[in-house]
GROMACS .gro file of C-alpha atoms in nm:
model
  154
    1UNK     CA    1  -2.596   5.640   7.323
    2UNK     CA    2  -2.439   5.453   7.614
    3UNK     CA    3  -2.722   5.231   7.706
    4UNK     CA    4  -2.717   5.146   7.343
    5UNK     CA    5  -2.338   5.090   7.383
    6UNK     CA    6  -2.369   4.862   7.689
    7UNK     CA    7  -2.637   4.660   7.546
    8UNK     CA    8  -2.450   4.524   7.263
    9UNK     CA    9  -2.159   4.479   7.502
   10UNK     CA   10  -2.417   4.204   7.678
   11UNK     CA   11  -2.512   4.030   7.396
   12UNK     CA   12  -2.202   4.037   7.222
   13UNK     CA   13  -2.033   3.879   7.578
   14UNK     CA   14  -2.339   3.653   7.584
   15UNK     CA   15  -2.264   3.533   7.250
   16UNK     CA   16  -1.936   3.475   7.308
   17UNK     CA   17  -2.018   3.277   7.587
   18UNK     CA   18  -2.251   3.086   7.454
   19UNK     CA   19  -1.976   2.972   7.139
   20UNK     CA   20  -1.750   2.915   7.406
   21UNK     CA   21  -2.008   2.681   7.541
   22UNK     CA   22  -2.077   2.520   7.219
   23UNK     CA   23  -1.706   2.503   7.142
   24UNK     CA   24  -1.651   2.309   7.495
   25UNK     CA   25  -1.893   2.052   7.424
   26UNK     CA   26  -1.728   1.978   7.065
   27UNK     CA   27  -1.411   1.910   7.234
   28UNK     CA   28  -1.584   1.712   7.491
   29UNK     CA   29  -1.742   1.502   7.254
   30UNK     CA   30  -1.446   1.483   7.032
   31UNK     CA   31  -1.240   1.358   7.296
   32UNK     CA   32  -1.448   1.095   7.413
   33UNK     CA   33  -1.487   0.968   7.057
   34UNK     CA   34  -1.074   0.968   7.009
   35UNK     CA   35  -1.017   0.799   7.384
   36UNK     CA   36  -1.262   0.484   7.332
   37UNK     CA   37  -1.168   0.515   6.932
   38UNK     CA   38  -1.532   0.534   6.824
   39UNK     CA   39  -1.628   0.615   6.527
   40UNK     CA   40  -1.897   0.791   6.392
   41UNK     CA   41  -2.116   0.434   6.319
   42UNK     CA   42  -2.060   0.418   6.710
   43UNK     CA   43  -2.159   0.763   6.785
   44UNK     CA   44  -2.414   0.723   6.584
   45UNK     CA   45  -2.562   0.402   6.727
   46UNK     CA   46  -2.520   0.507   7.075
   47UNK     CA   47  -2.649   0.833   7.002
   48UNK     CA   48  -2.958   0.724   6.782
   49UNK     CA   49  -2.913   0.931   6.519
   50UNK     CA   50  -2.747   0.882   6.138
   51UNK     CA   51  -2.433   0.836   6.118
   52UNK     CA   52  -2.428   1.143   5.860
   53UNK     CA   53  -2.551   1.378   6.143
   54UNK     CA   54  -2.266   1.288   6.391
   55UNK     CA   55  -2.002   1.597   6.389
   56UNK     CA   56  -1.777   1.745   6.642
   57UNK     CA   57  -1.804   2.105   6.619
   58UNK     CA   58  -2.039   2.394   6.730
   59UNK     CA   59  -2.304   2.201   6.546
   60UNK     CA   60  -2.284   1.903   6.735
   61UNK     CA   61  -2.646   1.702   6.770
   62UNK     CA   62  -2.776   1.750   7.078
   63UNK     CA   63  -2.874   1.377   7.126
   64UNK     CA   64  -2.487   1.312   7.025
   65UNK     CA   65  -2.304   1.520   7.314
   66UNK     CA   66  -2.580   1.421   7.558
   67UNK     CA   67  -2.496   1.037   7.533
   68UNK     CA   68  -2.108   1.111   7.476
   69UNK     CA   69  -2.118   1.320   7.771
   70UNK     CA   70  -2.298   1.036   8.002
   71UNK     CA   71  -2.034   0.823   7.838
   72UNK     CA   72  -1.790   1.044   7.981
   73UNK     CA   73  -1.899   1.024   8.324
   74UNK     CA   74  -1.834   0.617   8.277
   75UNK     CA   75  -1.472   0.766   8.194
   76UNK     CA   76  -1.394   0.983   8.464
   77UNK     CA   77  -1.548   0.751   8.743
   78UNK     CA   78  -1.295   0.453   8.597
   79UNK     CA   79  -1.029   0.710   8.587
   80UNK     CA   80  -1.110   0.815   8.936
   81UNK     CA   81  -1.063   0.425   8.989
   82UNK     CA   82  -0.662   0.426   8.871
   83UNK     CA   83  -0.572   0.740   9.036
   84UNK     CA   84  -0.619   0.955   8.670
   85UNK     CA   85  -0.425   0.751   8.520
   86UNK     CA   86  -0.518   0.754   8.189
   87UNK     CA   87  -0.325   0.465   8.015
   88UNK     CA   88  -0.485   0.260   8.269
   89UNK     CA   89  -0.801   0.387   8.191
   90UNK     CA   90  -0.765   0.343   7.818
   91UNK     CA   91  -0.666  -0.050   7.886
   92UNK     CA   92  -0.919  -0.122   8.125
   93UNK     CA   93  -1.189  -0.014   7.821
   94UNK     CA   94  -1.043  -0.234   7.578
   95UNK     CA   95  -0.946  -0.533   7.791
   96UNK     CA   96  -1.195  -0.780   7.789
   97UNK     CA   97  -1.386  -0.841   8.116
   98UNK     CA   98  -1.506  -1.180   8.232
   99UNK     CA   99  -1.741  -1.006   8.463
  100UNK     CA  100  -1.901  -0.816   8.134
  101UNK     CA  101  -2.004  -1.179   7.948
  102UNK     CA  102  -1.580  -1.160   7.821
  103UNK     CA  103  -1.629  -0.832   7.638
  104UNK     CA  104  -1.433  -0.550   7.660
  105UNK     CA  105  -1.640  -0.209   7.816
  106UNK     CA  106  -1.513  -0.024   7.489
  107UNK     CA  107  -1.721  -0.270   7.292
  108UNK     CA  108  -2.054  -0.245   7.566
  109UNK     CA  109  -2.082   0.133   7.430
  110UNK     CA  110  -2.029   0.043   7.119
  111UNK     CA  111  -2.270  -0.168   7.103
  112UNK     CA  112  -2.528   0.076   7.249
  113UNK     CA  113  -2.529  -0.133   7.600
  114UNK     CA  114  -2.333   0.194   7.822
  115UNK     CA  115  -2.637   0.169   8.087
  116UNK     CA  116  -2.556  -0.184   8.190
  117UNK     CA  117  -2.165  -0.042   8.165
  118UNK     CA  118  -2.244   0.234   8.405
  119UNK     CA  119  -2.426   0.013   8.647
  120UNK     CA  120  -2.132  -0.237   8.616
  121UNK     CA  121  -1.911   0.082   8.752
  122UNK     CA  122  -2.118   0.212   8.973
  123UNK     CA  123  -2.175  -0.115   9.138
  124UNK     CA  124  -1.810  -0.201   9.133
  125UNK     CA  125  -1.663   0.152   9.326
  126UNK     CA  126  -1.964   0.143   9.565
  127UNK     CA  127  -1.821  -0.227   9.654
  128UNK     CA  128  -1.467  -0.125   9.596
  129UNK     CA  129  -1.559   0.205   9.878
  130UNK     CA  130  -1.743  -0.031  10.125
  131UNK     CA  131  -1.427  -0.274  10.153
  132UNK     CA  132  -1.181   0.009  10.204
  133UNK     CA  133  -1.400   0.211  10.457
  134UNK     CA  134  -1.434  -0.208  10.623
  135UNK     CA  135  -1.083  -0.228  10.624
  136UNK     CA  136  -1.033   0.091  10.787
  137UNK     CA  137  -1.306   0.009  11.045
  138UNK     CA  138  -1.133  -0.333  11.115
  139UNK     CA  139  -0.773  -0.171  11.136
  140UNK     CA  140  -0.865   0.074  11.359
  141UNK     CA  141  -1.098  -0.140  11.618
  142UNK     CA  142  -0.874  -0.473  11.629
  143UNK     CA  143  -0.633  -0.253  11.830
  144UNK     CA  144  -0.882  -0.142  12.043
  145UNK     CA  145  -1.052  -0.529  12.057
  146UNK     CA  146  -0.731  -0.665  12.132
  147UNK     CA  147  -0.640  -0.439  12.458
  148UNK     CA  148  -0.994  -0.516  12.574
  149UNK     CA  149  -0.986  -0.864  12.580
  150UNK     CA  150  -0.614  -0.906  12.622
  151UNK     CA  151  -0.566  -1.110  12.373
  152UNK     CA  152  -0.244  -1.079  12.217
  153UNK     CA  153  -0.242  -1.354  11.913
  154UNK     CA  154  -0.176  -1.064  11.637
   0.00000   0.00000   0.00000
């Protein structure tokens, strides 16, 4: 009787787990949907799947949380980029870029091309990291340059 008991305490845990899970990823890929304002054409075209099988709920298509989630990551490392701040965030994504061929990164999903958009990111904090940790470098050895040589033009 209590192994019985105990058993269906597992699975029903596990099962509650796993619709937490599922419910998680809905809200995930709902609110990367509402944040870029895609709609389900977009979803759909990013995700490669019909348009009629994009849905944010416990159902949600596989292929359609997958990309939306990758698309995420493009969020969170431009948001990492403005402190978290998300109405900077927001603009940047609809603000046309000269450095994207003058079209805004909202419109690069969109139009299935988030790849190039996440290289385009990628690239840009590596550079944005290797000035700062330069300008660190330089701030803290002129000091030391300058007593060495005596030279005392700063």
């Amino acid at each position: 009787g209590r192994a019985i008991k105990r058993n269906e305490m597992v699975r029903v845990g596990r099962d509650r787990r796993v619709e937490l899970a599922l419910e998680q990823r809905a809200r995930i890929g709902r609110g990367v949907a509402d944040f870029l304002d895609l709609k389900k054409p977009d979803v759909a075209k990013v995700a490669g799947v019909a348009p009629s099988s994009v849905r944010f709920d416990q159902k949600i298509p596989r292929e359609v949380f997958e990309r939306l989630e990758e698309i995420a990551n493009i969020c969170a490392l431009v948001a990492q980029f403005f402190a978290g701040d998300t109405a900077k965030t927001a603009l940047w994504f609809r603000t046309r870029n000269a450095l994207l061929g003058d079209i805004a990164p909202r419109d690069m999903i969109r139009f299935g091309r988030y790849e190039k958009l996440q290289q385009f990111v990628l690239d840009a904090l590596n550079e944005n990291m290797q000035a700062a940790s330069g300008e660190a470098v330089e701030r803290h050895t002129r000091p030391l340059l300058t007593e060495r040589t005596g030279n005392q033009s700063e």
